Amino acid sequence: MIGVIVRKELRELSRDGRLRLLGAIVVILAIAAFAFGAHQTRRAQEAREHARERATAQWEGQGAKNPHVAAHYGTYAFAPTSLTTALDPGVSAFLGRSVKLEAHRRNLATHSAAQDAGGVQRLGDFSVAMVLLMLVPLLVIALGYGGWSQERERGTLRQLLSTGVRREALLTGKALALGIALAALLVPAGALIVTGLWILGGGGADTLGRVGLLALGYGAYFAIFAGLTLYASAVARSARGALVAMIAAWALFCLLIPRVGGEVAATLEPLPSAAELSRAITHSLAQGIDGTTPREVAIEAMITDAMAEAGIDNAGFLVDQGAITAIELRAEARWEDAAYDHHVERLEAQIAAQERWTARIGALSPFVAMRSLSAGLCGTDYAHHRHFTAYTEAWRKRLVAQLNTAFGENAGAEGWAWQADPTLWKAAPPFDYAAPGLGFVWQHHAFDVFVLVGWLALALALARRSARRVRVV
Amino acid sequence: MSAWRTIARLEWRLLRRDRAAIAVIGLFAGLLVLAAFIGGQRTEQVSAGVQRALDAEAAAHAALMQTLAKLTAEQAPLTGADPRDPGWMGREGAARLATLPPTPLAALAVGQRDLQPQALRVTTDGFLSGERETETPMSGPTRLTTGPFDPAFLFVVLFPLVIIALSYELLSGERERGTLAMLLSQPISQRALVFGKAGARLLLLGGITVLLAIGGLVLAGADLAAGGLAIGLYLAVLGAWALFWFSAAVAVNALGRSAANNALLLFGLWLLIVVVVPGLVRVGIDALHPPPSRVEVLHDAREAAQALERELAGLEGRHDRKTDSREHALALVKVQRALAERAAPALAGLRARQAERQQLIDRLRFASPALVVQLALEDLAGSGARRHERFEAQVDAFHDRFRAHLFAQVDAGRRLDATRIAAIPTWRFEEEPFGALASRVLIGVFGLLLGAALLLGLAVRGLRRIGRLAG
């Protein structure tokens, strides 16, 4: 029975020239967006590789130098671009891509793609994710708004029900037909895109797992819109009413709630301005995090402790000048790191809290939850960025510590005049950052998954309920 | 003429009783109140921040002058941080904060304000640290990606939907209810009917547009007196934008299809103009003129100057060196000057490529009227890419002047006194001449009106087929 209904629905949908055109446009846009995304991702990866090589060459080629002078010179770390950025750039365009690593300060990641792009980035969004998040739901609405309402307007619903067909069967048939029509459009496009990713070099199990989950997530997302559309189609007085109501719902979900949510989140969890942050850090550097410990006193105490520990204070005139300088430098670094870590980590926690608020408000809109989950699965969300910057900072501390130790162990009486051999630069700790796995995504996006499942349950329940009570005339 | 008026009166009465129409307008007005309020608050934050920074600068200057008076009176020898030392003054003491002040209409559009620095610290150092001085609160990345909820968003994205909702069944509604045939049986012409109805709606829409536009400004706490001509331009942009969509609605109605069809068609047009084409324009610009990478520019400069860096780093990283000796000062100036010279080509290249992209935007914005409106509103709010680039270019020039001035003092081995300190260049942002801004905006308005005229032409052609209308 259901097979008959599905066949009839599919025939009707496929005969509608407007729907064929609309479907073709969406698929073409998705593929074009992927081509552009793949191109951009490749370019970003190449740019990163290039920049990294240059930074390494600069670091290793700095010649004989005092290690602490080298620490001042510093180097750069560059955020990786995951392959799945080609699908969903997420928020990555607005996150800094390079971090300057140097002695005495913890720098924030800067030079986001959006800053480089000047006024262009905000002109419009164009990615596979944007097509899937915004345009495909409209396609679902266009395919489904007539499901009940047009049958009713044409009077065929009464005939149909007089044959004794159950309403649930009708609903299942209509929903299945909607799903099949959509799958017929999106599965080939998806296959093409996955092939493209594979050619780009993403055959890894991790990437495949991410893409698989992404497909599952988007499937649920489209099903939410399908359920809501069939519901609207059943309860609206006319086909026109169903269409207008669903377009309004779409605008609410995809345009209004995300933006209003952003403002609300910014009000609930305001971030400091860059100037405020730098003033706070400057203050803590001079007066301590508690605001009452002068820098000189604290550092002096640390130096005294460290000298006592190393047994240097008893050595009298046999003091190794290099060792003392290294102790001083270590004490300074500890003091400065404490101040920077305090403020930067607080800022990062604030940003994460703002992101969480955005997600919570997003419970009102499946779009927000899916967008966040999609960026998480593609490794282009804030959590991934924070994971990277945490690694970078830990590496910076190791590098500075290593250079200070080299100073202490080798400078001897030469002290500041001592210059390390350039091989020391090559012996820097290896920078081998690895992006986190899927468990990390679950940790940060479980809420989004719950929201989507909740919406799915709601949409399906509404579609079922309204099918049972659909007005016939 | 009187027939037109009768029709318009009838239409007005109909609209007044149309609950859906009132709800749509009410919802939009409510959102606008919210956006204007938020925009006003954020602008105030920025103004207050800039003022605070300037006050701090003034206080630091006053303290410096006191120290100077004391040191001069005592004829004390030079110390590490001494206002008489032009080297230290350039590096720290006389550091200038170059700020981009918000304009009277700033609350209208956030534009580039949450992305680009609006305050740069100018010293004799080679690079400007743009990240640390901006007083605009930072935004989480999701908020940055989504874009702000500002009046510009409402006017560019949602306002067309309001107009569509108010006009998609201008004629088709009458036909579907069967009242069109009845109306046309009266002794009035088809044209009088259409234009009377359309005219009434247009007047209403125009009134609402002006009301909302001005209301938004007032709520945002914009300085209406200082806004002056900019407010006129703002009204012109919104008026042309409203006219464009109204013309589109009339043209679609003239096709003589059903109301549902009209709604779908108009919404499709909206999707194309507001969502799809702007995205494609961005893709086009990025593909034709990839954005210059500041990281690469940084490395260009770093590499070009590596040998010098070595010399400089040798000066800077050594905690044991005395930094107040004259040799040290001269060496530092020499290195910094050479660094600046070598970094200049890379920086100039960056600016040239930014300018190329900006020119492309200026041309490609006409691909979508929504872009025309968005960019015009940002221009008027003083938060457009152009003003920010202008700011950075002026800061670059000022940086050069500042550096040259202080380096010259170091070269000459002078000590600074009150007169010489007063002669150190100070920052002032030169706004783009209003004529240039106005002509850019007006060209956009002209483009919108041209689009509206084209659509109306289509509508008139469609309306000639009278029979189908009543059908």
mmCIF file of C-alpha atoms in Angstrom, chain A residues 18 29 36 40 43 47 50-51 54-55 57-59 61-63 65 68-69 72-76 78 90-91 94-95 98 100 104-105 107 110-111 114-126 130 134-135 138 145 240 243-244 247 250-251 255-256 258-260 262-263 266-267 271-279 329 332 347 351 354-355 358 371 382 416-417, chain B residues 31 34 38 42 52-53 111-112 114-117 131-150 153-154 157-158 161 168-169 176 259-261 263-264 267 270-271 275-276 278-283 285-287 290-296 298-300 302-303 306 309-310 313-314 316-320 354 357-358 361 371 375 385 389:
data_model
loop_
_atom_site.group_PDB
_atom_site.id
_atom_site.type_symbol
_atom_site.label_atom_id
_atom_site.label_comp_id
_atom_site.label_asym_id
_atom_site.label_seq_id
_atom_site.Cartn_x
_atom_site.Cartn_y
_atom_site.Cartn_z
ATOM 1 C CA ARG A 18 9.626 24.121 -10.787
ATOM 2 C CA LEU A 29 25.203 25.312 -5.848
ATOM 3 C CA PHE A 36 35.277 26.685 -4.068
ATOM 4 C CA GLN A 40 40.191 27.599 -0.541
ATOM 5 C CA ARG A 43 45.193 27.301 -0.652
ATOM 6 C CA ALA A 47 49.806 28.941 2.681
ATOM 7 C CA HIS A 50 54.701 27.842 3.158
ATOM 8 C CA ALA A 51 54.491 30.069 6.206
ATOM 9 C CA ARG A 54 59.580 30.173 6.271
ATOM 10 C CA ALA A 55 59.197 30.427 10.023
ATOM 11 C CA ALA A 57 63.959 28.591 8.133
ATOM 12 C CA GLN A 58 64.057 31.913 9.972
ATOM 13 C CA TRP A 59 64.296 30.197 13.319
ATOM 14 C CA GLY A 61 68.902 30.234 10.264
ATOM 15 C CA GLN A 62 69.328 32.874 12.921
ATOM 16 C CA GLY A 63 72.978 32.022 13.433
ATOM 17 C CA LYS A 65 73.128 33.980 19.285
ATOM 18 C CA HIS A 68 67.558 34.256 25.347
ATOM 19 C CA VAL A 69 68.092 36.686 22.512
ATOM 20 C CA HIS A 72 63.048 37.243 22.058
ATOM 21 C CA TYR A 73 63.313 36.795 18.310
ATOM 22 C CA GLY A 74 60.761 34.017 18.608
ATOM 23 C CA THR A 75 58.973 32.039 15.977
ATOM 24 C CA TYR A 76 55.451 31.425 14.743
ATOM 25 C CA PHE A 78 50.199 28.210 12.357
ATOM 26 C CA GLY A 90 32.580 26.927 10.483
ATOM 27 C CA VAL A 91 33.922 29.845 12.440
ATOM 28 C CA PHE A 94 37.161 34.492 12.132
ATOM 29 C CA LEU A 95 39.794 32.810 14.265
ATOM 30 C CA SER A 98 49.081 32.398 13.468
ATOM 31 C CA LYS A 100 53.786 34.499 17.605
ATOM 32 C CA HIS A 104 57.965 37.061 28.128
ATOM 33 C CA ARG A 105 54.533 37.022 26.545
ATOM 34 C CA ASN A 107 50.300 36.151 22.315
ATOM 35 C CA THR A 110 45.990 36.760 15.094
ATOM 36 C CA HIS A 111 45.616 37.305 11.357
ATOM 37 C CA ALA A 114 38.348 37.519 7.722
ATOM 38 C CA GLN A 115 40.771 40.293 8.656
ATOM 39 C CA ASP A 116 42.883 39.593 5.622
ATOM 40 C CA ALA A 117 39.787 39.556 3.449
ATOM 41 C CA GLY A 118 38.922 43.126 4.424
ATOM 42 C CA GLY A 119 35.298 43.851 3.634
ATOM 43 C CA VAL A 120 34.800 40.748 1.536
ATOM 44 C CA GLN A 121 34.226 38.018 4.117
ATOM 45 C CA ARG A 122 30.960 39.465 5.327
ATOM 46 C CA LEU A 123 29.475 40.051 1.888
ATOM 47 C CA GLY A 124 27.929 36.637 1.864
ATOM 48 C CA ASP A 125 28.382 33.080 2.935
ATOM 49 C CA PHE A 126 28.988 30.375 0.383
ATOM 50 C CA MET A 130 25.547 27.011 3.952
ATOM 51 C CA MET A 134 19.888 27.171 4.560
ATOM 52 C CA LEU A 135 18.935 26.178 1.039
ATOM 53 C CA LEU A 138 13.847 25.516 1.642
ATOM 54 C CA TYR A 145 4.182 22.149 1.731
ATOM 55 C CA ARG A 240 -0.481 29.186 0.532
ATOM 56 C CA LEU A 243 4.024 27.781 2.494
ATOM 57 C CA VAL A 244 4.071 31.231 4.064
ATOM 58 C CA ILE A 247 9.011 30.262 5.075
ATOM 59 C CA TRP A 250 12.692 29.133 8.152
ATOM 60 C CA ALA A 251 13.471 32.849 8.425
ATOM 61 C CA LEU A 255 18.100 34.295 10.104
ATOM 62 C CA LEU A 256 16.618 35.750 13.220
ATOM 63 C CA PRO A 258 21.085 33.002 15.278
ATOM 64 C CA ARG A 259 21.625 36.770 15.208
ATOM 65 C CA VAL A 260 19.466 37.618 18.188
ATOM 66 C CA GLY A 262 24.480 36.113 19.331
ATOM 67 C CA GLU A 263 23.493 39.447 20.854
ATOM 68 C CA ALA A 266 27.181 38.724 24.147
ATOM 69 C CA THR A 267 25.053 40.494 26.743
ATOM 70 C CA LEU A 271 33.968 39.907 26.478
ATOM 71 C CA PRO A 272 36.509 42.591 27.264
ATOM 72 C CA SER A 273 37.898 44.766 24.507
ATOM 73 C CA ALA A 274 41.421 44.065 23.345
ATOM 74 C CA ALA A 275 42.538 47.255 25.076
ATOM 75 C CA GLU A 276 40.925 46.262 28.365
ATOM 76 C CA LEU A 277 42.590 42.869 28.213
ATOM 77 C CA SER A 278 45.985 44.383 27.581
ATOM 78 C CA ARG A 279 45.523 46.885 30.423
ATOM 79 C CA LEU A 329 65.049 34.310 33.573
ATOM 80 C CA GLU A 332 60.661 36.145 35.322
ATOM 81 C CA LEU A 347 39.320 35.208 28.114
ATOM 82 C CA ILE A 351 34.609 33.062 24.800
ATOM 83 C CA GLN A 354 29.617 32.922 25.095
ATOM 84 C CA GLU A 355 29.673 30.094 22.550
ATOM 85 C CA THR A 358 24.756 30.866 21.757
ATOM 86 C CA ARG A 371 25.501 24.563 12.457
ATOM 87 C CA TYR A 382 36.081 27.254 18.677
ATOM 88 C CA TRP A 416 75.087 37.302 28.339
ATOM 89 C CA ALA A 417 78.016 37.427 25.986
ATOM 90 C CA LEU B 31 12.907 43.964 16.041
ATOM 91 C CA LEU B 34 15.759 46.002 19.688
ATOM 92 C CA ILE B 38 21.658 47.325 20.975
ATOM 93 C CA ARG B 42 27.481 49.295 21.555
ATOM 94 C CA ARG B 52 38.981 56.709 28.137
ATOM 95 C CA ALA B 53 42.029 55.893 26.055
ATOM 96 C CA GLY B 111 30.249 46.647 9.452
ATOM 97 C CA GLN B 112 33.962 46.092 9.864
ATOM 98 C CA ASP B 114 34.184 44.133 15.118
ATOM 99 C CA LEU B 115 36.897 42.852 12.777
ATOM 100 C CA GLN B 116 39.374 45.640 12.151
ATOM 101 C CA PRO B 117 41.304 47.645 14.718
ATOM 102 C CA GLU B 131 45.454 43.937 18.348
ATOM 103 C CA ARG B 132 45.947 45.536 21.711
ATOM 104 C CA GLU B 133 44.400 48.989 21.594
ATOM 105 C CA THR B 134 40.921 48.566 20.166
ATOM 106 C CA GLU B 135 38.160 49.474 22.600
ATOM 107 C CA THR B 136 35.364 47.650 20.797
ATOM 108 C CA PRO B 137 34.515 44.590 22.895
ATOM 109 C CA MET B 138 35.701 41.359 21.338
ATOM 110 C CA SER B 139 33.178 38.943 19.914
ATOM 111 C CA GLY B 140 33.072 35.175 20.085
ATOM 112 C CA PRO B 141 33.784 33.566 16.727
ATOM 113 C CA THR B 142 30.239 32.308 16.233
ATOM 114 C CA ARG B 143 28.866 35.780 16.713
ATOM 115 C CA LEU B 144 31.433 37.162 14.290
ATOM 116 C CA THR B 145 30.532 34.527 11.727
ATOM 117 C CA THR B 146 26.784 35.014 12.091
ATOM 118 C CA GLY B 147 27.085 38.751 11.834
ATOM 119 C CA PRO B 148 25.636 41.369 14.138
ATOM 120 C CA PHE B 149 21.979 42.040 14.805
ATOM 121 C CA ASP B 150 22.087 45.668 13.727
ATOM 122 C CA PHE B 153 20.786 43.562 8.914
ATOM 123 C CA LEU B 154 17.105 44.246 9.461
ATOM 124 C CA VAL B 157 17.629 41.144 4.930
ATOM 125 C CA LEU B 158 14.225 41.345 6.599
ATOM 126 C CA LEU B 161 10.358 40.249 3.269
ATOM 127 C CA TYR B 168 2.533 39.865 -2.969
ATOM 128 C CA GLU B 169 -1.214 39.641 -3.420
ATOM 129 C CA GLU B 176 -8.785 35.056 -6.084
ATOM 130 C CA ALA B 259 -1.029 34.554 -4.898
ATOM 131 C CA ALA B 260 0.901 31.460 -3.743
ATOM 132 C CA ASN B 261 2.871 31.575 -6.949
ATOM 133 C CA ALA B 263 4.834 34.621 -2.944
ATOM 134 C CA LEU B 264 7.089 31.807 -4.095
ATOM 135 C CA PHE B 267 10.725 34.812 -2.132
ATOM 136 C CA TRP B 270 14.766 37.568 -2.371
ATOM 137 C CA LEU B 271 16.805 34.401 -1.823
ATOM 138 C CA VAL B 275 21.569 35.185 0.023
ATOM 139 C CA VAL B 276 22.879 33.499 -3.113
ATOM 140 C CA PRO B 278 26.256 37.983 -2.391
ATOM 141 C CA GLY B 279 27.829 34.601 -1.605
ATOM 142 C CA LEU B 280 28.797 34.166 -5.246
ATOM 143 C CA VAL B 281 30.205 37.695 -5.403
ATOM 144 C CA ARG B 282 32.426 36.876 -2.448
ATOM 145 C CA VAL B 283 33.580 33.705 -4.166
ATOM 146 C CA ILE B 285 36.348 38.304 -5.585
ATOM 147 C CA ASP B 286 38.323 35.727 -3.606
ATOM 148 C CA ALA B 287 38.945 33.705 -6.749
ATOM 149 C CA PRO B 290 42.887 36.301 -3.448
ATOM 150 C CA PRO B 291 43.215 38.250 -0.215
ATOM 151 C CA PRO B 292 46.754 39.315 0.562
ATOM 152 C CA SER B 293 48.099 37.444 3.557
ATOM 153 C CA ARG B 294 49.365 39.616 6.351
ATOM 154 C CA VAL B 295 51.305 36.659 7.709
ATOM 155 C CA GLU B 296 53.245 36.486 4.450
ATOM 156 C CA LEU B 298 55.174 39.779 8.086
ATOM 157 C CA HIS B 299 57.549 37.064 6.940
ATOM 158 C CA ASP B 300 58.661 39.096 3.936
ATOM 159 C CA ARG B 302 61.193 39.438 8.798
ATOM 160 C CA GLU B 303 63.299 37.746 6.161
ATOM 161 C CA GLN B 306 66.933 38.993 9.175
ATOM 162 C CA GLU B 309 66.968 41.622 13.185
ATOM 163 C CA ARG B 310 70.015 39.901 14.481
ATOM 164 C CA ALA B 313 67.672 41.367 18.760
ATOM 165 C CA GLY B 314 71.195 41.618 20.049
ATOM 166 C CA GLU B 316 66.797 44.099 22.683
ATOM 167 C CA GLY B 317 67.080 40.656 24.191
ATOM 168 C CA ARG B 318 70.096 41.332 26.360
ATOM 169 C CA HIS B 319 68.913 42.220 29.786
ATOM 170 C CA ASP B 320 72.428 43.260 30.792
ATOM 171 C CA GLN B 354 43.621 45.565 -0.744
ATOM 172 C CA ARG B 357 39.917 44.135 -4.069
ATOM 173 C CA GLN B 358 38.071 47.211 -2.890
ATOM 174 C CA ILE B 361 33.811 45.204 -4.636
ATOM 175 C CA LEU B 371 25.087 44.405 -1.507
ATOM 176 C CA LEU B 375 27.719 48.658 1.670
ATOM 177 C CA ALA B 385 35.860 48.653 4.681
ATOM 178 C CA GLU B 389 41.417 51.016 5.073
#
